[in-house]
Every structure is written in structure tokens, then in C-alpha cells.
Amino acid sequence: MQQYLLSIYQPDGDPPPPDVLDPIMDDISALNAELKATGTWVFGAGLRPASTATVLRAKESEVLITDGPFTEGKEHLGGFTVIQAPDLDAALEWGRKLARALRWLSVEVRPLVDESERACDAPRG
């Protein structure tokens, strides 16, 4: 079965107040339980704010280290879930459920490179 990354993008800044966030978190917990019950869930995690990121970039023989996110933007990767699904249509249906649970946040669904594929053979965008 193919694995898919469901990436959650959220705006920079403080989280919404508890009266807004708590129902969303309840819906996410219910969705995660459903993913686990159906054997679809592989793993997932929330991420600390983008401001806590450290970027490493090789430049000649040195590795440069920079505080903060790789790119500046109004949104950042806030969390992710890896699922296994028989095909893209099934993965998109789980992505739809996640988008509904998150209300206004964006979800990106992307297939992972299969272990049998070599990284150099992976599609490039």
C-alpha cells in the first residue's frame, strides 16, 4: 500500500483561543482514532513554531547554520500525519476529513517515495 503525507499548514502567530481551538482538537483526536481503527494511520506529529527551526545548508566544505525557518512566509508547516492508502483517491478522502476537522487550515496530500524506488528516480517538481 502507498504511504501519503498529509501536511497541515497554519498561519504564523498565536494559536486561536480555547473556545475555537478545543473543538478542532477534539475533531482531530476523533479523526486520529478513526485512522488508527482502520489501519490507515502510520504516524503523525505537531510541530513547534517555525521560529524554533534551525536550518543547515552545505556551502563548499562548510555547513552554515541559521536560526529560524528555511523560508519566510505567512504560513508554515504546523504538523503532519503519514497514512497508508490503496490509492490517491483514498488518501484524498482522508485529506478531506482532515481539512474539515481543521476548518480553515490547508492540507497538502503528497505520496511518499516507495522504499523500492531509489531517491534519484523520484519524481521532481
mmCIF file of C-alpha atoms in Angstrom:
data_model
loop_
_atom_site.group_PDB
_atom_site.id
_atom_site.type_symbol
_atom_site.label_atom_id
_atom_site.label_comp_id
_atom_site.label_asym_id
_atom_site.label_seq_id
_atom_site.Cartn_x
_atom_site.Cartn_y
_atom_site.Cartn_z
ATOM 1 C CA MET A 1 0.000 0.000 0.000
ATOM 2 C CA GLN A 2 1.237 3.509 -0.817
ATOM 3 C CA GLN A 3 2.042 5.925 2.007
ATOM 4 C CA TYR A 4 0.966 9.571 1.881
ATOM 5 C CA LEU A 5 1.984 12.647 3.835
ATOM 6 C CA LEU A 6 -0.896 14.852 4.971
ATOM 7 C CA SER A 7 0.770 18.195 5.746
ATOM 8 C CA ILE A 8 -1.054 20.821 7.786
ATOM 9 C CA TYR A 9 -0.244 24.457 7.070
ATOM 10 C CA GLN A 10 -1.129 27.122 9.589
ATOM 11 C CA PRO A 11 -0.648 30.864 9.837
ATOM 12 C CA ASP A 12 2.195 32.321 11.863
ATOM 13 C CA GLY A 13 1.259 33.770 15.216
ATOM 14 C CA ASP A 14 -0.525 32.690 18.325
ATOM 15 C CA PRO A 15 -2.990 29.801 18.253
ATOM 16 C CA PRO A 16 -6.681 30.605 18.371
ATOM 17 C CA PRO A 17 -8.369 30.951 21.784
ATOM 18 C CA PRO A 18 -9.504 27.759 23.567
ATOM 19 C CA ASP A 19 -13.152 28.218 22.578
ATOM 20 C CA VAL A 20 -12.060 27.932 18.927
ATOM 21 C CA LEU A 21 -9.126 25.529 19.277
ATOM 22 C CA ASP A 22 -10.664 22.956 21.650
ATOM 23 C CA PRO A 23 -13.406 21.755 19.242
ATOM 24 C CA ILE A 24 -10.812 21.486 16.461
ATOM 25 C CA MET A 25 -8.517 19.392 18.663
ATOM 26 C CA ASP A 26 -11.479 17.171 19.623
ATOM 27 C CA ASP A 27 -12.223 16.597 15.925
ATOM 28 C CA ILE A 28 -8.536 15.838 15.219
ATOM 29 C CA SER A 29 -8.473 13.310 18.076
ATOM 30 C CA ALA A 30 -11.593 11.616 16.696
ATOM 31 C CA LEU A 31 -10.089 11.520 13.195
ATOM 32 C CA ASN A 32 -6.819 10.063 14.517
ATOM 33 C CA ALA A 33 -8.811 7.376 16.342
ATOM 34 C CA GLU A 34 -10.638 6.567 13.090
ATOM 35 C CA LEU A 35 -7.350 6.425 11.155
ATOM 36 C CA LYS A 36 -5.907 4.021 13.746
ATOM 37 C CA ALA A 37 -9.056 1.880 13.886
ATOM 38 C CA THR A 38 -8.995 1.381 10.111
ATOM 39 C CA GLY A 39 -5.256 0.596 9.998
ATOM 40 C CA THR A 40 -4.620 3.693 7.883
ATOM 41 C CA TRP A 41 -2.548 5.693 10.409
ATOM 42 C CA VAL A 42 1.241 5.252 10.271
ATOM 43 C CA PHE A 43 2.391 8.173 12.445
ATOM 44 C CA GLY A 44 1.932 11.878 12.932
ATOM 45 C CA ALA A 45 3.104 14.846 14.956
ATOM 46 C CA GLY A 46 2.533 18.504 15.614
ATOM 47 C CA LEU A 47 5.486 20.836 15.227
ATOM 48 C CA ARG A 48 6.734 23.669 17.406
ATOM 49 C CA PRO A 49 6.530 27.167 15.834
ATOM 50 C CA ALA A 50 8.643 27.822 12.743
ATOM 51 C CA SER A 51 10.672 30.311 14.783
ATOM 52 C CA THR A 52 12.205 27.349 16.657
ATOM 53 C CA ALA A 53 13.622 25.825 13.449
ATOM 54 C CA THR A 54 17.324 25.664 12.653
ATOM 55 C CA VAL A 55 18.372 25.452 9.007
ATOM 56 C CA LEU A 56 21.605 23.769 7.932
ATOM 57 C CA ARG A 57 22.978 24.346 4.446
ATOM 58 C CA ALA A 58 26.176 22.951 2.950
ATOM 59 C CA LYS A 59 28.323 25.556 1.228
ATOM 60 C CA GLU A 60 31.586 24.203 -0.136
ATOM 61 C CA SER A 61 33.323 22.469 2.795
ATOM 62 C CA GLU A 62 31.314 24.289 5.492
ATOM 63 C CA VAL A 63 27.824 23.798 6.852
ATOM 64 C CA LEU A 64 26.086 27.082 7.576
ATOM 65 C CA ILE A 65 23.591 27.159 10.440
ATOM 66 C CA THR A 66 20.782 29.723 10.532
ATOM 67 C CA ASP A 67 18.083 30.220 13.152
ATOM 68 C CA GLY A 68 14.500 30.349 12.004
ATOM 69 C CA PRO A 69 12.578 28.775 9.155
ATOM 70 C CA PHE A 70 14.072 27.993 5.744
ATOM 71 C CA THR A 71 11.704 30.438 4.065
ATOM 72 C CA GLU A 72 9.852 33.452 5.345
ATOM 73 C CA GLY A 73 6.133 33.277 4.877
ATOM 74 C CA LYS A 74 2.739 33.900 6.372
ATOM 75 C CA GLU A 75 2.146 30.164 6.832
ATOM 76 C CA HIS A 76 4.310 27.286 7.982
ATOM 77 C CA LEU A 77 4.154 23.538 8.376
ATOM 78 C CA GLY A 78 2.406 23.034 11.688
ATOM 79 C CA GLY A 79 2.045 19.268 11.763
ATOM 80 C CA PHE A 80 1.670 16.174 9.682
ATOM 81 C CA THR A 81 0.236 12.683 9.515
ATOM 82 C CA VAL A 82 1.554 9.791 7.462
ATOM 83 C CA ILE A 83 -1.113 7.355 6.296
ATOM 84 C CA GLN A 84 -1.214 4.293 4.099
ATOM 85 C CA ALA A 85 -3.927 4.080 1.487
ATOM 86 C CA PRO A 86 -4.593 1.913 -1.561
ATOM 87 C CA ASP A 87 -4.544 4.895 -3.935
ATOM 88 C CA LEU A 88 -4.583 8.668 -4.234
ATOM 89 C CA ASP A 89 -8.384 8.851 -4.182
ATOM 90 C CA ALA A 90 -8.487 7.130 -0.783
ATOM 91 C CA ALA A 91 -5.701 9.388 0.532
ATOM 92 C CA LEU A 92 -7.576 12.463 -0.708
ATOM 93 C CA GLU A 93 -10.699 11.332 1.136
ATOM 94 C CA TRP A 94 -8.689 11.213 4.375
ATOM 95 C CA GLY A 95 -7.262 14.622 3.472
ATOM 96 C CA ARG A 96 -10.812 15.946 3.065
ATOM 97 C CA LYS A 97 -11.729 14.650 6.522
ATOM 98 C CA LEU A 98 -8.656 16.317 7.979
ATOM 99 C CA ALA A 99 -9.409 19.611 6.203
ATOM 100 C CA ARG A 100 -12.972 19.542 7.565
ATOM 101 C CA ALA A 101 -11.666 18.927 11.098
ATOM 102 C CA LEU A 102 -9.185 21.800 10.779
ATOM 103 C CA ARG A 103 -11.848 24.201 9.437
ATOM 104 C CA TRP A 104 -9.859 26.950 7.680
ATOM 105 C CA LEU A 105 -6.343 25.450 7.553
ATOM 106 C CA SER A 106 -4.846 23.961 4.385
ATOM 107 C CA VAL A 107 -3.915 20.309 3.999
ATOM 108 C CA GLU A 108 -1.484 19.049 1.354
ATOM 109 C CA VAL A 109 -1.610 15.365 0.337
ATOM 110 C CA ARG A 110 1.592 14.015 -1.179
ATOM 111 C CA PRO A 111 2.707 10.436 -1.902
ATOM 112 C CA LEU A 112 5.924 9.275 -0.256
ATOM 113 C CA VAL A 113 8.630 7.691 -2.358
ATOM 114 C CA ASP A 114 8.178 3.938 -2.044
ATOM 115 C CA GLU A 115 11.051 2.074 -0.371
ATOM 116 C CA SER A 116 11.544 0.096 -3.573
ATOM 117 C CA GLU A 117 12.125 3.337 -5.504
ATOM 118 C CA ARG A 118 15.546 4.888 -5.472
ATOM 119 C CA ALA A 119 15.590 8.515 -4.322
ATOM 120 C CA CYS A 120 17.270 9.561 -7.563
ATOM 121 C CA ASP A 121 14.340 8.072 -9.511
ATOM 122 C CA ALA A 122 11.734 10.014 -7.524
ATOM 123 C CA PRO A 123 9.618 12.494 -9.480
ATOM 124 C CA ARG A 124 10.894 16.053 -9.272
ATOM 125 C CA GLY A 125 8.508 19.003 -9.223
#
